[in-house]
GROMACS .gro file of C-alpha atoms in nm:
model
  429
    1MET     CA    1  -0.138  -0.735  -0.008
    2SER     CA    2   0.190  -0.863  -0.138
    3ASP     CA    3   0.312  -1.025   0.186
    4PHE     CA    4   0.366  -1.399   0.207
    5PHE     CA    5   0.141  -1.572   0.461
    6ASP     CA    6   0.140  -1.909   0.629
    7VAL     CA    7  -0.234  -1.947   0.568
    8VAL     CA    8  -0.488  -1.743   0.376
    9VAL     CA    9  -0.860  -1.791   0.442
   10VAL     CA   10  -1.097  -1.721   0.153
   11GLY     CA   11  -1.442  -1.623   0.275
   12ALA     CA   12  -1.555  -1.466   0.603
   13GLY     CA   13  -1.880  -1.643   0.678
   14ALA     CA   14  -1.923  -1.851   0.992
   15ALA     CA   15  -1.660  -2.101   0.873
   16GLY     CA   16  -1.404  -1.847   0.757
   17LEU     CA   17  -1.437  -1.638   1.072
   18ALA     CA   18  -1.388  -1.946   1.291
   19ALA     CA   19  -1.084  -2.053   1.090
   20GLY     CA   20  -0.937  -1.703   1.091
   21ALA     CA   21  -0.982  -1.667   1.466
   22ARG     CA   22  -0.814  -1.999   1.536
   23LEU     CA   23  -0.518  -1.912   1.313
   24ALA     CA   24  -0.484  -1.566   1.464
   25ASN     CA   25  -0.472  -1.712   1.814
   26ALA     CA   26  -0.212  -1.968   1.707
   27GLY     CA   27   0.024  -1.687   1.617
   28VAL     CA   28   0.086  -1.794   1.258
   29LYS     CA   29   0.095  -1.534   0.985
   30SER     CA   30  -0.251  -1.544   0.831
   31CYS     CA   31  -0.510  -1.330   0.660
   32VAL     CA   32  -0.882  -1.352   0.581
   33VAL     CA   33  -1.026  -1.208   0.261
   34GLU     CA   34  -1.393  -1.161   0.182
   35ALA     CA   35  -1.553  -1.076  -0.153
   36ALA     CA   36  -1.850  -0.891  -0.001
   37ALA     CA   37  -1.855  -0.554   0.170
   38ARG     CA   38  -1.941  -0.720   0.500
   39THR     CA   39  -1.852  -1.035   0.691
   40GLY     CA   40  -2.082  -1.312   0.808
   41GLY     CA   41  -2.202  -1.457   0.479
   42ARG     CA   42  -2.537  -1.627   0.528
   43ALA     CA   43  -2.522  -1.541   0.898
   44TYR     CA   44  -2.652  -1.187   0.857
   45THR     CA   45  -2.850  -0.993   1.117
   46ASP     CA   46  -3.009  -0.686   0.957
   47THR     CA   47  -3.043  -0.387   1.191
   48THR     CA   48  -3.077  -0.112   0.930
   49SER     CA   49  -3.398  -0.192   0.738
   50PHE     CA   50  -3.627  -0.130   1.037
   51GLY     CA   51  -3.397  -0.038   1.323
   52ILE     CA   52  -3.489  -0.380   1.467
   53ALA     CA   53  -3.263  -0.683   1.451
   54TRP     CA   54  -3.385  -0.966   1.231
   55ASP     CA   55  -3.196  -1.243   1.058
   56ARG     CA   56  -3.193  -1.244   0.682
   57GLY     CA   57  -3.015  -1.579   0.692
   58CYS     CA   58  -2.970  -1.841   0.964
   59HIS     CA   59  -3.166  -1.779   1.283
   60TRP     CA   60  -3.196  -2.107   1.474
   61LEU     CA   61  -2.946  -2.258   1.715
   62HIS     CA   62  -3.007  -2.607   1.578
   63SER     CA   63  -2.944  -2.906   1.807
   64ALA     CA   64  -2.890  -2.651   2.081
   65SER     CA   65  -2.765  -2.887   2.353
   66VAL     CA   66  -2.467  -2.990   2.139
   67ASN     CA   67  -2.428  -2.665   1.947
   68PRO     CA   68  -2.102  -2.486   2.044
   69LEU     CA   69  -2.250  -2.152   1.941
   70ARG     CA   70  -2.529  -2.197   2.196
   71ALA     CA   71  -2.263  -2.243   2.465
   72ALA     CA   72  -2.088  -1.932   2.331
   73ALA     CA   73  -2.416  -1.738   2.349
   74ASP     CA   74  -2.444  -1.831   2.716
   75GLN     CA   75  -2.088  -1.716   2.778
   76LEU     CA   76  -2.144  -1.387   2.597
   77GLY     CA   77  -2.484  -1.319   2.751
   78ILE     CA   78  -2.670  -1.338   2.419
   79SER     CA   79  -3.024  -1.458   2.478
   80TYR     CA   80  -3.230  -1.712   2.285
   81LEU     CA   81  -3.569  -1.874   2.321
   82ALA     CA   82  -3.572  -2.239   2.431
   83ARG     CA   83  -3.869  -2.360   2.228
   84GLY     CA   84  -4.092  -2.660   2.275
   85THR     CA   85  -4.222  -2.886   2.000
   86ARG     CA   86  -4.293  -2.729   1.664
   87GLN     CA   87  -4.640  -2.892   1.673
   88ALA     CA   88  -4.766  -2.610   1.894
   89ARG     CA   89  -4.858  -2.416   1.581
   90ALA     CA   90  -5.184  -2.287   1.435
   91THR     CA   91  -5.263  -2.340   1.067
   92HIS     CA   92  -5.477  -2.113   0.852
   93LEU     CA   93  -5.659  -2.290   0.571
   94GLY     CA   94  -5.721  -1.991   0.343
   95ALA     CA   95  -6.063  -1.893   0.475
   96ARG     CA   96  -6.057  -2.021   0.836
   97TRP     CA   97  -5.831  -2.160   1.103
   98ALA     CA   98  -5.782  -2.536   1.129
   99ASP     CA   99  -5.958  -2.701   1.419
  100GLU     CA  100  -5.777  -2.924   1.665
  101ALA     CA  101  -5.847  -3.247   1.478
  102GLU     CA  102  -5.722  -3.094   1.155
  103ARG     CA  103  -5.414  -2.957   1.326
  104VAL     CA  104  -5.328  -3.300   1.461
  105ALA     CA  105  -5.382  -3.455   1.117
  106ILE     CA  106  -5.165  -3.188   0.956
  107TRP     CA  107  -4.873  -3.255   1.187
  108ARG     CA  108  -4.916  -3.627   1.152
  109ALA     CA  109  -4.872  -3.579   0.777
  110ILE     CA  110  -4.571  -3.350   0.820
  111ASP     CA  111  -4.398  -3.572   1.072
  112GLY     CA  112  -4.483  -3.876   0.861
  113ALA     CA  113  -4.312  -3.720   0.560
  114PHE     CA  114  -3.993  -3.655   0.757
  115ALA     CA  115  -4.002  -4.000   0.915
  116GLY     CA  116  -4.042  -4.170   0.577
  117ILE     CA  117  -3.749  -3.979   0.428
  118LYS     CA  118  -3.527  -4.055   0.724
  119GLN     CA  119  -3.622  -4.423   0.729
  120ALA     CA  120  -3.530  -4.457   0.363
  121GLY     CA  121  -3.192  -4.299   0.436
  122ASP     CA  122  -3.139  -4.511   0.747
  123ASP     CA  123  -3.206  -4.814   0.526
  124GLY     CA  124  -2.920  -4.702   0.301
  125ARG     CA  125  -3.141  -4.589   0.013
  126ASP     CA  126  -3.004  -4.286  -0.174
  127ILE     CA  127  -3.318  -4.187  -0.364
  128ALA     CA  128  -3.531  -3.877  -0.410
  129ALA     CA  129  -3.738  -3.790  -0.104
  130SER     CA  130  -4.042  -3.758  -0.326
  131GLU     CA  131  -4.031  -4.135  -0.385
  132VAL     CA  132  -4.123  -4.206  -0.023
  133MET     CA  133  -4.366  -3.918   0.037
  134ASP     CA  134  -4.743  -3.917   0.015
  135LEU     CA  135  -4.790  -3.658  -0.257
  136ALA     CA  136  -5.168  -3.694  -0.284
  137GLY     CA  137  -5.297  -3.674   0.075
  138PRO     CA  138  -5.509  -3.379   0.194
  139TRP     CA  139  -5.212  -3.218   0.370
  140ALA     CA  140  -4.943  -3.325   0.122
  141ARG     CA  141  -4.879  -2.970   0.002
  142LEU     CA  142  -4.805  -2.851   0.355
  143ALA     CA  143  -4.585  -3.153   0.425
  144ARG     CA  144  -4.394  -3.084   0.102
  145HIS     CA  145  -4.362  -2.718   0.204
  146TRP     CA  146  -4.203  -2.816   0.536
  147VAL     CA  147  -3.965  -3.060   0.373
  148THR     CA  148  -3.868  -2.787   0.131
  149LEU     CA  149  -3.816  -2.533   0.409
  150MET     CA  150  -3.594  -2.770   0.603
  151SER     CA  151  -3.383  -2.873   0.306
  152ALA     CA  152  -3.417  -2.566   0.077
  153ALA     CA  153  -3.475  -2.818  -0.205
  154GLU     CA  154  -3.781  -2.968  -0.366
  155ALA     CA  155  -3.836  -3.330  -0.264
  156GLU     CA  156  -3.741  -3.450  -0.611
  157ARG     CA  157  -3.392  -3.303  -0.560
  158LEU     CA  158  -3.338  -3.421  -0.203
  159SER     CA  159  -3.129  -3.728  -0.122
  160THR     CA  160  -3.284  -3.946   0.147
  161LEU     CA  161  -2.942  -4.076   0.248
  162ASP     CA  162  -2.799  -3.727   0.292
  163PHE     CA  163  -3.110  -3.617   0.481
  164ALA     CA  164  -3.077  -3.908   0.723
  165ALA     CA  165  -2.713  -3.822   0.793
  166TYR     CA  166  -2.814  -3.490   0.950
  167THR     CA  167  -2.809  -3.506   1.330
  168ASP     CA  168  -3.102  -3.327   1.492
  169THR     CA  169  -3.170  -3.326   1.866
  170GLY     CA  170  -3.498  -3.140   1.811
  171GLU     CA  171  -3.379  -2.839   2.010
  172ASN     CA  172  -3.396  -2.542   1.773
  173TYR     CA  173  -3.373  -2.208   1.952
  174PRO     CA  174  -3.415  -1.864   1.788
  175VAL     CA  175  -3.160  -1.599   1.887
  176ALA     CA  176  -3.306  -1.275   2.023
  177GLN     CA  177  -3.036  -1.038   1.900
  178GLY     CA  178  -2.987  -1.239   1.582
  179TYR     CA  179  -2.776  -1.540   1.490
  180GLY     CA  180  -2.566  -1.328   1.257
  181ALA     CA  181  -2.487  -1.095   1.546
  182LEU     CA  182  -2.394  -1.399   1.756
  183VAL     CA  183  -2.152  -1.527   1.490
  184GLN     CA  184  -1.985  -1.184   1.479
  185ALA     CA  185  -1.964  -1.165   1.857
  186VAL     CA  186  -1.813  -1.513   1.885
  187ALA     CA  187  -1.540  -1.428   1.634
  188ALA     CA  188  -1.465  -1.093   1.796
  189HIS     CA  189  -1.442  -1.253   2.139
  190ALA     CA  190  -1.227  -1.542   2.018
  191ALA     CA  191  -0.974  -1.325   1.835
  192PRO     CA  192  -1.017  -0.949   1.879
  193GLN     CA  193  -0.690  -0.899   1.690
  194MET     CA  194  -0.820  -1.070   1.375
  195SER     CA  195  -0.887  -0.845   1.077
  196VAL     CA  196  -1.069  -0.924   0.755
  197THR     CA  197  -1.010  -0.758   0.421
  198VAL     CA  198  -1.354  -0.706   0.265
  199ASN     CA  199  -1.436  -0.615  -0.096
  200CYS     CA  200  -1.157  -0.851  -0.194
  201PRO     CA  201  -1.289  -1.127  -0.421
  202VAL     CA  202  -1.049  -1.400  -0.523
  203ARG     CA  203  -1.068  -1.449  -0.897
  204THR     CA  204  -0.831  -1.745  -0.921
  205LEU     CA  205  -0.655  -1.965  -0.669
  206ASP     CA  206  -0.339  -2.102  -0.827
  207TRP     CA  207  -0.216  -2.417  -0.652
  208SER     CA  208   0.028  -2.526  -0.919
  209GLY     CA  209   0.340  -2.420  -0.730
  210GLU     CA  210   0.480  -2.503  -0.390
  211GLY     CA  211   0.227  -2.281  -0.212
  212VAL     CA  212  -0.080  -2.095  -0.334
  213SER     CA  213  -0.122  -1.770  -0.521
  214LEU     CA  214  -0.449  -1.577  -0.514
  215ASP     CA  215  -0.542  -1.324  -0.780
  216THR     CA  216  -0.746  -1.039  -0.628
  217PRO     CA  217  -0.827  -0.675  -0.715
  218ARG     CA  218  -0.599  -0.574  -0.428
  219GLY     CA  219  -0.304  -0.758  -0.571
  220ASN     CA  220  -0.160  -1.105  -0.557
  221ILE     CA  221  -0.172  -1.290  -0.225
  222ARG     CA  222   0.075  -1.572  -0.168
  223ALA     CA  223   0.069  -1.827   0.111
  224ARG     CA  224   0.186  -2.173   0.201
  225PHE     CA  225  -0.170  -2.295   0.255
  226ALA     CA  226  -0.525  -2.185   0.181
  227ILE     CA  227  -0.860  -2.253   0.345
  228VAL     CA  228  -1.148  -2.204   0.101
  229ALA     CA  229  -1.468  -2.122   0.289
  230VAL     CA  230  -1.710  -2.009   0.020
  231PRO     CA  231  -2.054  -2.151  -0.074
  232THR     CA  232  -2.067  -2.455  -0.301
  233ALA     CA  233  -2.264  -2.262  -0.563
  234VAL     CA  234  -1.984  -2.008  -0.607
  235ILE     CA  235  -1.731  -2.281  -0.684
  236ALA     CA  236  -1.972  -2.488  -0.896
  237ARG     CA  237  -2.038  -2.198  -1.132
  238GLY     CA  238  -1.675  -2.085  -1.149
  239GLY     CA  239  -1.710  -1.774  -0.935
  240LEU     CA  240  -1.383  -1.878  -0.773
  241GLY     CA  241  -1.149  -2.030  -1.029
  242PHE     CA  242  -0.877  -2.287  -0.963
  243ALA     CA  243  -0.555  -2.335  -1.158
  244PRO     CA  244  -0.512  -2.618  -1.230
  245LEU     CA  245  -0.882  -2.703  -1.238
  246LEU     CA  246  -1.024  -2.897  -0.948
  247PRO     CA  247  -0.992  -3.274  -0.978
  248LEU     CA  248  -1.308  -3.434  -1.113
  249GLU     CA  249  -1.410  -3.589  -0.782
  250LEU     CA  250  -1.401  -3.251  -0.605
  251ALA     CA  251  -1.569  -3.065  -0.889
  252GLU     CA  252  -1.849  -3.323  -0.883
  253ALA     CA  253  -1.892  -3.274  -0.509
  254PHE     CA  254  -1.955  -2.902  -0.546
  255GLU     CA  255  -2.199  -2.966  -0.833
  256ALA     CA  256  -2.386  -3.235  -0.639
  257LEU     CA  257  -2.434  -3.018  -0.327
  258PRO     CA  258  -2.641  -2.724  -0.455
  259LEU     CA  259  -2.768  -2.465  -0.209
  260GLY     CA  260  -3.138  -2.461  -0.291
  261ALA     CA  261  -3.362  -2.167  -0.201
  262ALA     CA  262  -3.483  -2.037   0.136
  263GLU     CA  263  -3.596  -1.676   0.144
  264LYS     CA  264  -3.774  -1.442   0.385
  265VAL     CA  265  -4.023  -1.157   0.372
  266ALA     CA  266  -4.015  -0.932   0.678
  267VAL     CA  267  -4.311  -0.700   0.734
  268LEU     CA  268  -4.300  -0.427   1.000
  269PHE     CA  269  -4.632  -0.291   1.132
  270ASP     CA  270  -4.689   0.032   1.318
  271ARG     CA  271  -4.850  -0.159   1.605
  272ASP     CA  272  -4.937  -0.514   1.706
  273VAL     CA  273  -5.198  -0.627   1.454
  274PHE     CA  274  -5.201  -0.994   1.552
  275GLY     CA  275  -5.283  -0.995   1.922
  276THR     CA  276  -5.062  -1.296   1.980
  277GLU     CA  277  -4.788  -1.369   2.228
  278GLU     CA  278  -4.441  -1.272   2.115
  279THR     CA  279  -4.260  -1.518   1.889
  280THR     CA  280  -4.573  -1.701   1.776
  281TYR     CA  281  -4.565  -1.934   1.475
  282PHE     CA  282  -4.831  -2.025   1.225
  283ASP     CA  283  -4.859  -2.200   0.891
  284THR     CA  284  -5.085  -2.139   0.595
  285ILE     CA  285  -5.234  -2.356   0.324
  286ASP     CA  286  -5.516  -2.252   0.092
  287VAL     CA  287  -5.721  -2.570   0.072
  288GLU     CA  288  -5.942  -2.427  -0.203
  289ASN     CA  289  -5.653  -2.326  -0.429
  290PRO     CA  290  -5.403  -2.608  -0.490
  291ALA     CA  291  -5.188  -2.380  -0.705
  292ARG     CA  292  -5.115  -2.153  -0.411
  293THR     CA  293  -4.796  -2.251  -0.229
  294PRO     CA  294  -4.800  -2.250   0.153
  295ILE     CA  295  -4.602  -2.001   0.357
  296ASN     CA  296  -4.532  -1.997   0.730
  297PHE     CA  297  -4.472  -1.702   0.961
  298THR     CA  298  -4.316  -1.589   1.286
  299LEU     CA  299  -4.533  -1.321   1.446
  300ASN     CA  300  -4.413  -1.054   1.688
  301PRO     CA  301  -4.063  -1.205   1.715
  302PHE     CA  302  -3.919  -1.122   2.055
  303GLY     CA  303  -4.184  -0.854   2.100
  304SER     CA  304  -4.130  -0.657   1.779
  305THR     CA  305  -4.436  -0.572   1.572
  306MET     CA  306  -4.322  -0.779   1.277
  307ALA     CA  307  -4.418  -1.081   1.074
  308ILE     CA  308  -4.142  -1.282   0.907
  309GLY     CA  309  -4.254  -1.517   0.632
  310GLN     CA  310  -4.042  -1.810   0.518
  311LEU     CA  311  -4.036  -1.932   0.159
  312GLY     CA  312  -3.859  -2.237   0.022
  313GLY     CA  313  -3.767  -2.423  -0.293
  314ASP     CA  314  -3.895  -2.339  -0.639
  315ASN     CA  315  -4.159  -2.098  -0.511
  316ALA     CA  316  -3.895  -1.895  -0.327
  317ALA     CA  317  -3.673  -1.885  -0.636
  318ARG     CA  318  -3.964  -1.779  -0.859
  319LEU     CA  319  -4.063  -1.498  -0.624
  320VAL     CA  320  -3.709  -1.368  -0.595
  321LYS     CA  321  -3.690  -1.358  -0.973
  322ALA     CA  322  -4.024  -1.174  -0.989
  323GLY     CA  323  -3.893  -0.913  -0.747
  324PRO     CA  324  -3.950  -0.767  -0.399
  325GLN     CA  325  -4.304  -0.649  -0.477
  326ALA     CA  326  -4.410  -1.000  -0.577
  327MET     CA  327  -4.262  -1.138  -0.255
  328GLN     CA  328  -4.441  -0.871  -0.052
  329ASP     CA  329  -4.773  -0.934  -0.225
  330PHE     CA  330  -4.747  -1.309  -0.170
  331ALA     CA  331  -4.674  -1.276   0.201
  332LEU     CA  332  -4.929  -1.003   0.271
  333ALA     CA  333  -5.204  -1.196   0.093
  334ALA     CA  334  -5.159  -1.486   0.335
  335LEU     CA  335  -5.143  -1.256   0.637
  336ALA     CA  336  -5.455  -1.068   0.526
  337ASP     CA  337  -5.643  -1.396   0.481
  338ALA     CA  338  -5.567  -1.489   0.840
  339TYR     CA  339  -5.588  -1.153   1.017
  340GLY     CA  340  -5.803  -0.937   0.791
  341ALA     CA  341  -5.738  -0.696   0.507
  342ASP     CA  342  -5.722  -0.404   0.752
  343ILE     CA  343  -5.368  -0.500   0.851
  344ARG     CA  344  -5.244  -0.374   0.515
  345ALA     CA  345  -5.302  -0.017   0.633
  346ARG     CA  346  -5.076  -0.077   0.931
  347VAL     CA  347  -4.771  -0.181   0.724
  348LYS     CA  348  -4.475   0.042   0.805
  349GLY     CA  349  -4.205  -0.129   0.602
  350VAL     CA  350  -4.115  -0.445   0.411
  351ALA     CA  351  -3.780  -0.609   0.348
  352THR     CA  352  -3.707  -0.918   0.139
  353THR     CA  353  -3.409  -1.144   0.090
  354SER     CA  354  -3.257  -1.265  -0.236
  355TRP     CA  355  -2.995  -1.525  -0.150
  356VAL     CA  356  -3.044  -1.720  -0.472
  357ALA     CA  357  -2.968  -1.406  -0.674
  358ASP     CA  358  -2.661  -1.302  -0.474
  359PRO     CA  359  -2.359  -1.382  -0.693
  360LEU     CA  360  -2.140  -1.418  -0.383
  361ILE     CA  361  -2.374  -1.673  -0.221
  362GLY     CA  362  -2.604  -1.837  -0.475
  363GLY     CA  363  -2.868  -1.987  -0.248
  364ALA     CA  364  -2.953  -2.109   0.100
  365TYR     CA  365  -2.771  -2.418   0.224
  366SER     CA  366  -2.642  -2.741   0.080
  367CYS     CA  367  -2.840  -3.055   0.014
  368ALA     CA  368  -2.712  -3.356  -0.178
  369LEU     CA  369  -2.890  -3.454  -0.497
  370PRO     CA  370  -3.043  -3.804  -0.508
  371GLY     CA  371  -2.775  -4.065  -0.560
  372LYS     CA  372  -2.501  -3.821  -0.459
  373ALA     CA  373  -2.497  -3.836  -0.079
  374HIS     CA  374  -2.154  -3.998  -0.082
  375VAL     CA  375  -1.985  -3.695  -0.239
  376ARG     CA  376  -2.016  -3.483   0.076
  377ALA     CA  377  -1.749  -3.699   0.236
  378ARG     CA  378  -1.504  -3.587  -0.031
  379LEU     CA  379  -1.512  -3.232   0.101
  380VAL     CA  380  -1.480  -3.350   0.461
  381GLU     CA  381  -1.185  -3.573   0.368
  382ALA     CA  382  -1.013  -3.274   0.206
  383ASN     CA  383  -0.905  -3.170   0.556
  384THR     CA  384  -0.700  -3.489   0.595
  385ARG     CA  385  -0.599  -3.510   0.230
  386PRO     CA  386  -0.596  -3.146   0.117
  387LEU     CA  387  -0.589  -3.048  -0.248
  388GLY     CA  388  -0.224  -3.051  -0.355
  389ASP     CA  389  -0.144  -3.091   0.015
  390ARG     CA  390  -0.208  -2.719   0.053
  391VAL     CA  391  -0.577  -2.631  -0.003
  392PHE     CA  392  -0.842  -2.709   0.259
  393PHE     CA  393  -1.217  -2.655   0.241
  394ALA     CA  394  -1.465  -2.534   0.503
  395GLY     CA  395  -1.829  -2.429   0.521
  396GLU     CA  396  -2.165  -2.576   0.610
  397ALA     CA  397  -2.141  -2.817   0.316
  398VAL     CA  398  -1.817  -2.957   0.463
  399SER     CA  399  -1.999  -3.122   0.751
  400THR     CA  400  -2.126  -3.478   0.749
  401HIS     CA  401  -2.386  -3.446   1.024
  402ALA     CA  402  -2.443  -3.070   1.072
  403TYR     CA  403  -2.453  -2.948   0.714
  404SER     CA  404  -2.688  -2.657   0.638
  405THR     CA  405  -2.619  -2.504   0.981
  406ALA     CA  406  -2.409  -2.220   1.116
  407HIS     CA  407  -2.258  -2.443   1.382
  408GLY     CA  408  -2.167  -2.699   1.117
  409ALA     CA  409  -1.987  -2.423   0.927
  410HIS     CA  410  -1.820  -2.300   1.247
  411LEU     CA  411  -1.692  -2.647   1.335
  412SER     CA  412  -1.567  -2.707   0.980
  413GLY     CA  413  -1.371  -2.383   0.996
  414LEU     CA  414  -1.205  -2.489   1.319
  415ALA     CA  415  -1.124  -2.832   1.173
  416ALA     CA  416  -0.970  -2.681   0.860
  417ALA     CA  417  -0.764  -2.441   1.070
  418GLU     CA  418  -0.636  -2.724   1.289
  419ALA     CA  419  -0.541  -2.929   0.982
  420ALA     CA  420  -0.360  -2.632   0.830
  421LEU     CA  421  -0.180  -2.559   1.157
  422GLU     CA  422  -0.052  -2.916   1.172
  423ARG     CA  423   0.121  -2.863   0.840
  424VAL     CA  424   0.246  -2.515   0.926
  425MET     CA  425   0.402  -2.658   1.241
  426GLY     CA  426   0.530  -2.963   1.056
  427ARG     CA  427   0.317  -3.207   1.256
  428ALA     CA  428   0.115  -3.359   0.969
  429ALA     CA  429   0.147  -3.734   0.922
   0.00000   0.00000   0.00000
């Protein structure tokens, strides 16, 4: 790959694919390189583990009414489930199901935790979410679990100000064929001529000259401009090097926006063992064992005989480190408590994720550390004031109000591509 390009895009997740498609359609000479053997990044629909589509990464069309990928799904005929309130959930307490009064109290505690965090942020307070949460109430562990699931970070490492900046319409729709499949379909439809070079990690991006020079195993890639669309964790730990080094304010931004942990355990059964409607949700909390971390599940998603458990924060990271068997045991123990030990005999297959251990990803999605909410704007501003006037950044972290989402990443990729095109065409101010 020794050609000289107008723009090179580093990373082929939702942001990189959107940027690459926009550049391809503009007719400029561009290329997209991806370190992994596949495209999509954290938007990854797995169809090989069970022969059934399930999302290892993002799955929800968040803020669906304003989500451009929801509109794209409609255009492409990709179905999703328009869900009602998340409060329509059962909760298993370790030995029995919660009654209606307990369920109402549980969701009052959960919603109260989110409301308190948001209020602190709306008041301009950039503090740890844990400082405004009830950490001692009877349902505090489940409220903490939900906060952790939504942010991928423990409450002590979650900025209230950053949390409050997230825009949520409350419409969160799961995608039947998989969100990862939707991201792929959107890119293919937008620019069928776009190609991505996979298995092509960028070791160093040199921006010391007039353009950029990328050192890769496939040779040196030179371009006038670059769009970097890789996870914050990769840059923070030096997985993608810069020469010269990033300015301190940008380096701090990547350090202050860690990805956290959100993992899944998918269990396939040989028949329906739950007797529930398709795409049913339930939570768990063992009220007799405070040391046992909650886990929540989707049962029979879109009619498949599966259970998909969601893990977050430190517990997710610990289980990934312990290995797939530990993750399986943890999830099955909660399912067996709720639906009986006999379901273990009906298990046909298990698959687990390990985003925190993936050297090309490094976690789930970005969340600003307490006191650091302001640094996210530095990445967003890099599209109007690019590094060296030639390096732009994209990805879910490069979104002020839709960070942590696939549509936030998608929109950031389009914005970076537009900014790069202005300079390619000589229209930049």
